[in-house]
Short mmCIF file of C-alpha atoms in Angstrom, two decimals:
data_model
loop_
_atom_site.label_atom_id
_atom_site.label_comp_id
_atom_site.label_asym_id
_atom_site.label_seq_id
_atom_site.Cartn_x
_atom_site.Cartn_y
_atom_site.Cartn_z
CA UNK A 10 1.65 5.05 16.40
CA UNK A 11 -0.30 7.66 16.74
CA UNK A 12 -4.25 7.81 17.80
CA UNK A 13 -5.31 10.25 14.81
CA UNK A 14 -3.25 8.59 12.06
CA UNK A 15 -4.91 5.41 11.98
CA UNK A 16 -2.81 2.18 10.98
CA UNK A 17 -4.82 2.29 7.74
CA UNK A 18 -2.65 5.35 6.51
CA UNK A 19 0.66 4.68 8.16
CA UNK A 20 3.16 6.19 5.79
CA UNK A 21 0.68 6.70 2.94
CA UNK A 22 2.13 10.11 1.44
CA UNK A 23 6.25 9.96 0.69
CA UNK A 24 7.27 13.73 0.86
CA UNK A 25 7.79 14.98 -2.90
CA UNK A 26 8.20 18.44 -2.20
CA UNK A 27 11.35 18.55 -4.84
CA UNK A 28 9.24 16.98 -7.42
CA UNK A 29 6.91 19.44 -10.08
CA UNK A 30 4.49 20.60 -9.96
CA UNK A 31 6.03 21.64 -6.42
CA UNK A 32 9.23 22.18 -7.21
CA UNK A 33 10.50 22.94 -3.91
CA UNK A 34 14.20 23.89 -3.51
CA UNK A 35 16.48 21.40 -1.65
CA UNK A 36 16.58 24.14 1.69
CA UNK A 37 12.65 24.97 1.95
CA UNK A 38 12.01 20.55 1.77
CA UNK A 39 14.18 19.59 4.05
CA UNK A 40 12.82 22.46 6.52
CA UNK A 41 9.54 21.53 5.84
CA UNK A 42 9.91 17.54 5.97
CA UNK A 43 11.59 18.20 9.47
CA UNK A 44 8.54 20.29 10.50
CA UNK A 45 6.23 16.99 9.07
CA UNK A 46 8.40 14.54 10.70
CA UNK A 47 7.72 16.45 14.36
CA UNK A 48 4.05 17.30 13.57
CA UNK A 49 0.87 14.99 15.12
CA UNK A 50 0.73 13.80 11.68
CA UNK A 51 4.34 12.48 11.19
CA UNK A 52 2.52 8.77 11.36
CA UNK A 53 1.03 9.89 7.91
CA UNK A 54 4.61 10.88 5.89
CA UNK A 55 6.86 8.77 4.67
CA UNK A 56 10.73 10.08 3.74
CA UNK A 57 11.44 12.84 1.86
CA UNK A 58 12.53 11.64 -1.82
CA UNK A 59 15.17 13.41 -3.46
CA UNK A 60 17.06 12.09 -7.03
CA UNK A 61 19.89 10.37 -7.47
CA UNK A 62 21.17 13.04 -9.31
CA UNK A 63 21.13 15.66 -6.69
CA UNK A 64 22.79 13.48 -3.93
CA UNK A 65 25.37 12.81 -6.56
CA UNK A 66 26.18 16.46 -6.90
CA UNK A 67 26.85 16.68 -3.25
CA UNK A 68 23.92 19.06 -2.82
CA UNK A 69 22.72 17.34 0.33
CA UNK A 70 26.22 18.33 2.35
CA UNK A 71 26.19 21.09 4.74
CA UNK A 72 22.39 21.15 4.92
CA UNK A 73 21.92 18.01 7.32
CA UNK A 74 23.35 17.79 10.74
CA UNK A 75 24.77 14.34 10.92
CA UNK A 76 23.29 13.33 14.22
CA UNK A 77 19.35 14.39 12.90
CA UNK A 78 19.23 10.86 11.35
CA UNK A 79 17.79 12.19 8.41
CA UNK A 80 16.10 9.25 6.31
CA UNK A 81 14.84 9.40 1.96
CA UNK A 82 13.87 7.96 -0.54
CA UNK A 83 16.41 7.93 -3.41
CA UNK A 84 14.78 8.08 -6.66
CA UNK A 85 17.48 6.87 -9.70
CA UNK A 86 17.13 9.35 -11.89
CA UNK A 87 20.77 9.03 -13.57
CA UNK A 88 19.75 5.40 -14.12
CA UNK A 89 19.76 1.79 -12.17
CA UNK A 90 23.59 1.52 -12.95
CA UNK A 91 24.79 4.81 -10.64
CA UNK A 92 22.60 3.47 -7.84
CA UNK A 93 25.24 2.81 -5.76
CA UNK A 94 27.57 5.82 -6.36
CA UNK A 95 24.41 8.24 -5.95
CA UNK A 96 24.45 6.15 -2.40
CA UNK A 97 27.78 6.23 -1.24
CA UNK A 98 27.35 9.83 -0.57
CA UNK A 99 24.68 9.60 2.08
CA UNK A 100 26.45 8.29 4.65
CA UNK A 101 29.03 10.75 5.54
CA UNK A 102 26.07 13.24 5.91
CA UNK A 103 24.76 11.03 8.15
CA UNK A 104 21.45 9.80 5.91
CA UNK A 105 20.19 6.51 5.51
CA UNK A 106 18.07 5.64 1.71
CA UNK A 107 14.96 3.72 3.55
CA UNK A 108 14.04 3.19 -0.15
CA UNK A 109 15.58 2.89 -3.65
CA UNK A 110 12.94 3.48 -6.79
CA UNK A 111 13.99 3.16 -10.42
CA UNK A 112 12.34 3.07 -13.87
CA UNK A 113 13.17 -0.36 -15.47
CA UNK A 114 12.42 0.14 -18.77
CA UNK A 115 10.35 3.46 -21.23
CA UNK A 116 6.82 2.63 -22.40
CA UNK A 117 7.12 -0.17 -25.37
CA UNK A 118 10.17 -1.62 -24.10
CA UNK A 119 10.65 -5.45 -22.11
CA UNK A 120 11.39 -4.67 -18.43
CA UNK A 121 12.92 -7.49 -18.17
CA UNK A 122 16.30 -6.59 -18.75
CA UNK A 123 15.99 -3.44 -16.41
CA UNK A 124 15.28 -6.13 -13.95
CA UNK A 125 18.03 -7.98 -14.10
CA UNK A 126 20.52 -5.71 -14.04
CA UNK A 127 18.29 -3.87 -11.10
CA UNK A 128 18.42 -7.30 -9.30
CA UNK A 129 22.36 -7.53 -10.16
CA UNK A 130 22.99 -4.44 -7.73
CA UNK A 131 20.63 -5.23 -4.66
CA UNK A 132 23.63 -6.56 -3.06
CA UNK A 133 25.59 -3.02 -3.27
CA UNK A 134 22.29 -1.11 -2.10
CA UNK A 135 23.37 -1.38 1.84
CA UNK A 136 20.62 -0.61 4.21
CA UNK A 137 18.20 -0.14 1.53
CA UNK A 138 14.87 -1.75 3.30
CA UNK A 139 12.51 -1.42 -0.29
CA UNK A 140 13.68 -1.39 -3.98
CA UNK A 141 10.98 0.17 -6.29
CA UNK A 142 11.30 -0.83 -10.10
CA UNK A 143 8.74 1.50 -12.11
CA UNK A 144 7.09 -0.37 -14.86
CA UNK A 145 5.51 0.52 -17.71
CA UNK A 146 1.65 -0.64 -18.41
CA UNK A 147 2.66 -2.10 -21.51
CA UNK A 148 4.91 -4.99 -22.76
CA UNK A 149 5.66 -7.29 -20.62
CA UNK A 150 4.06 -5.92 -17.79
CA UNK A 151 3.05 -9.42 -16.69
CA UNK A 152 5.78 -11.16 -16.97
CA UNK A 153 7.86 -8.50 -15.34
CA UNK A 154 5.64 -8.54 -12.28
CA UNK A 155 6.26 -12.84 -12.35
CA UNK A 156 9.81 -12.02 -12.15
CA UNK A 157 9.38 -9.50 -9.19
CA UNK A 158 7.43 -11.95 -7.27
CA UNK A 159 10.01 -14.64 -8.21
CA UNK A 160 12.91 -12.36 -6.22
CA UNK A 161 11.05 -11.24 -3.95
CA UNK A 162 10.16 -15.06 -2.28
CA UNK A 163 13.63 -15.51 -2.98
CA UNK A 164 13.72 -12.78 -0.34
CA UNK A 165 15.09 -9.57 -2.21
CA UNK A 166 13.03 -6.96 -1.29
CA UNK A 167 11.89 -5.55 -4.49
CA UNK A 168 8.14 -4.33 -5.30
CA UNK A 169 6.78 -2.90 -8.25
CA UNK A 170 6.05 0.72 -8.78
CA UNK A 171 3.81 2.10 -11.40
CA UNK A 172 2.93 5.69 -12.94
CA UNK A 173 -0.79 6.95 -12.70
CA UNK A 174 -0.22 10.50 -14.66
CA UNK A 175 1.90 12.94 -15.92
CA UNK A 176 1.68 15.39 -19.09
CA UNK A 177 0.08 13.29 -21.66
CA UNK A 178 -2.97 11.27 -21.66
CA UNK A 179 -1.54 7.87 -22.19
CA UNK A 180 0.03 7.99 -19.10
CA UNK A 181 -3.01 7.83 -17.13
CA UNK A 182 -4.09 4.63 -16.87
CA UNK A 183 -7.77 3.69 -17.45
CA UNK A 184 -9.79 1.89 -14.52
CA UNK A 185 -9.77 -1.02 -15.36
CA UNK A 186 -6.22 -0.93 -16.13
CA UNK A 187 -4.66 0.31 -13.32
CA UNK A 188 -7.28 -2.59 -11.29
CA UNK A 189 -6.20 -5.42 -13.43
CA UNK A 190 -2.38 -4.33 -11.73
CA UNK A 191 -3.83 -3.93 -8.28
CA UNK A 192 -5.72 -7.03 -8.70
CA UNK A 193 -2.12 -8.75 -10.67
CA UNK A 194 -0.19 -7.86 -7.51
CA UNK A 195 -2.35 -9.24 -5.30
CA UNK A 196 -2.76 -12.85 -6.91
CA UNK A 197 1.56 -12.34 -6.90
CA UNK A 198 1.21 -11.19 -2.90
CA UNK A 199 3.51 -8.23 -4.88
CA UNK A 200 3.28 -4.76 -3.02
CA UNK A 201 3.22 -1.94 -4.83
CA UNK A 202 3.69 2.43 -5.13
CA UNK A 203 2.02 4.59 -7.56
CA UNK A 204 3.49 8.09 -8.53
CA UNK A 205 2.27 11.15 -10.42
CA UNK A 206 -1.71 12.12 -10.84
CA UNK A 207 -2.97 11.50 -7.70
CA UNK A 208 -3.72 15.15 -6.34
CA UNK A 209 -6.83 14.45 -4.65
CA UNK A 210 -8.81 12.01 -2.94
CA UNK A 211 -11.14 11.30 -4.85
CA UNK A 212 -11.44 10.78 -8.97
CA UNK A 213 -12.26 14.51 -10.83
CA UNK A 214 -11.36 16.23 -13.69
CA UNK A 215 -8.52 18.30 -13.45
CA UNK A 216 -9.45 21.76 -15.17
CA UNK A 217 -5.27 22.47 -15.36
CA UNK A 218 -4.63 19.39 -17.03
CA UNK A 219 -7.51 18.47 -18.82
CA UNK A 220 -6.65 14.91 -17.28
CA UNK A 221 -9.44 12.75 -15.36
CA UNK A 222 -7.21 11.79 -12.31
CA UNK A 223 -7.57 9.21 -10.20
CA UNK A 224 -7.87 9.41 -6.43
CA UNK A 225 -5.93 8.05 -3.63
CA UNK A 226 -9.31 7.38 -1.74
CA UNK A 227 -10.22 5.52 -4.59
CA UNK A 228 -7.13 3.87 -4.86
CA UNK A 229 -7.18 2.58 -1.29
CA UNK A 230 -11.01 1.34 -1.43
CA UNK A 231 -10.16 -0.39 -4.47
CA UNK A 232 -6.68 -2.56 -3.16
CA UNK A 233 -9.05 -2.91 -0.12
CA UNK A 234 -11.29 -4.82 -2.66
CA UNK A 235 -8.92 -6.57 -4.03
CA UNK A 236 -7.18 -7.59 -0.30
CA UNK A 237 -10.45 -8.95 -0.07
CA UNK A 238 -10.98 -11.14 -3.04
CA UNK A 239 -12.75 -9.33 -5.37
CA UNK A 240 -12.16 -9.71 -8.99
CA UNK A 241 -11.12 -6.74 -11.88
CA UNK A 242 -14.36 -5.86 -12.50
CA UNK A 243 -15.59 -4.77 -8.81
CA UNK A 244 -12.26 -3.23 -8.49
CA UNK A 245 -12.02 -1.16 -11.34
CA UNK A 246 -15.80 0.42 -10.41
CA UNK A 247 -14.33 1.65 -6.79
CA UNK A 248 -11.47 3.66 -9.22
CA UNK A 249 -14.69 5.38 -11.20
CA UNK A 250 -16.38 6.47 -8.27
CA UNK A 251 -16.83 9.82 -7.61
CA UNK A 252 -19.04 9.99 -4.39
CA UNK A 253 -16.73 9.89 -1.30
CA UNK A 254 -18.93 7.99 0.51
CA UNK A 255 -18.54 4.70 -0.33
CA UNK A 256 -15.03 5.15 -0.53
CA UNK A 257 -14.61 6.62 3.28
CA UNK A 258 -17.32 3.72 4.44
CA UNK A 259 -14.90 0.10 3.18
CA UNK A 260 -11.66 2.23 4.49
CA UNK A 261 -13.60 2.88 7.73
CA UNK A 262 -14.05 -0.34 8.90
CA UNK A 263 -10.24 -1.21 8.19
CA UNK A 264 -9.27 1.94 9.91
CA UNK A 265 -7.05 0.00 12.69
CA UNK A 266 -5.47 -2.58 9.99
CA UNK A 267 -2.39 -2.19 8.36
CA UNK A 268 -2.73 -1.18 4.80
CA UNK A 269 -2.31 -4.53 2.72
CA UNK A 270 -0.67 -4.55 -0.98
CA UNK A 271 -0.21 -0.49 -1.67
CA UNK A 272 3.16 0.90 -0.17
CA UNK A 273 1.78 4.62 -1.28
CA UNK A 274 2.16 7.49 -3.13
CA UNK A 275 4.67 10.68 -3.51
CA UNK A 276 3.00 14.13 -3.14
CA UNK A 277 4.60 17.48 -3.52
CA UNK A 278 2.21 18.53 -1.30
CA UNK A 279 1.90 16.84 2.70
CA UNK A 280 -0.60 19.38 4.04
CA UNK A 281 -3.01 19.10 0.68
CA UNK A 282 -3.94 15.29 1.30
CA UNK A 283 -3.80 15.12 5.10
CA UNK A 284 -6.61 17.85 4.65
CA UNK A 285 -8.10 16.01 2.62
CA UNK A 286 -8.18 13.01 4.66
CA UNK A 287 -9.56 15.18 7.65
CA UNK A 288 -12.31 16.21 5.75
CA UNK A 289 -13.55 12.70 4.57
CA UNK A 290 -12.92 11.77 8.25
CA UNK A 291 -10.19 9.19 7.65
CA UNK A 292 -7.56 10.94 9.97
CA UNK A 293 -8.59 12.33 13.31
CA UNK A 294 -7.23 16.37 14.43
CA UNK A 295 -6.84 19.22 12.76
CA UNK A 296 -3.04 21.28 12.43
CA UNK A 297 -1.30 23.72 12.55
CA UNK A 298 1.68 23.47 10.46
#
């Protein structure tokens, strides 16, 4: 581990570079996640994730050296049924899928189903250490995390992901609906990843999108909170704040702790919130990648 990522923020920020709004083509990630993955920082970066769809196509071969020991994050964009084809081309490239993420079900519809037939296939994910099933905040939501707490003390080991932007409004969740989730999880001892809206540290107004978005720093203060005890309410106010300082003090007195309940988020960006996190004084060093 190192001594300027502190425990706090081990593997915080999954490398999205492929992703919009970064968009990065398949050569320039890989390049760059190698140069993360050897920086003073690597503590700080999860795996690179990449979709289903473009390990199906084979694009991965001839751009990884076998022996590098490459590892990703497979996101199932062609669906939770061609999980394990999109799989069965890693290894002869030599690449391990630490983690498998997959929408369950679109906004309005039960998860449920999505869940069983995700829980169907955990057997054929091989070496898969983390299966992700996106939810939607709406139906069912509930009862779908039950169900995901139900596998995973049956020892599958599936956690919930959940979407905190993207290009319309209701896709943001509010405050105190995002901490009624964190604080949901918690009470199921459920952990969790978030994806999409969370460009900055802190909670701002985005003057691209027009979207209030929320911030990673509030994020962590808040399932912090929650780790803690506290109810909706108290949680939900950490997600509206927009002074840092508050924020920076509850994660600085956990600084040597694992992180409890939040897996992390994807950015397209590595270098944008590691800078971040220097400035507010969470991660110790500067760089020079």
């Amino acid at each position: 581990m190192s001594t300027q990522v502190p425990a706090l923020l081990d593997g915080l920020v999954d490398d999205a570079a492929v992703f919009p709004p970064g968009s990065a083509t398949l050569p320039d990630a890989l390049t760059a996640h190698r140069r993360h993955r050897a920086a003073w920082y690597a503590d700080l970066v999860g795996p690179l994730l990449i979709p289903a769809s473009t390990v199906s196509a084979g694009e991965l071969t001839g751009l990884v050296d076998p022996g590098e020991g490459l590892v990703i994050g497979l996101i199932g964009d062609t669906g939770i049924g061609n999980l394990p084809f999109a799989l069965s081309f890693l290894a002869p490239d030599g690449v391990t899928a630490r983690q498998v993420e997959v929408a369950v079900a679109k906004r309005g519809e039960d998860p449920l189903s999505g869940i069983a037939e995700l829980l169907r296939l955990t057997d054929a994910l091989p070496d898969v250490e983390a299966v992700y099933a996106e939810l939607p905040l709406t139906f069912g939501l509930m009862g779908a995390l039950d169900a995901l707490a139900a596998a995973r003390n049956d020892g599958v080991p599936v956690a919930a992901k959940f979407r905190t932007g993207g290009l319309a409004a209701e896709l943001f969740p509010t405050p105190a609906e995002l901490a009624a989730v964190i604080c949901a999880c918690r009470d199921r001892g459920l952990p969790f990843k978030l994806t999409a809206g969370l460009h900055q540290a802190v909670r701002h107004l985005d003057s691209e999108t027009g979207f209030t978005h929320h911030g990673y720093a509030n994020v962590l203060a808040a399932t912090l909170a929650a780790a803690d005890g506290d109810g909706v309410e108290a949680v939900a106010e950490l997600l509206t704040v927009v002074d840092p300082r508050p924020l920076v003090e509850r994660a600085t007195t956990r600084l040597d702790v694992p992180r409890p309940l939040w897996v992390g988020f994807g950015s397209c960006s590595i270098l944008e919130p590691l800078t971040d996190l220097i400035r507010l004084g969470l991660v110790n060093g500067g760089y020079d990648a």
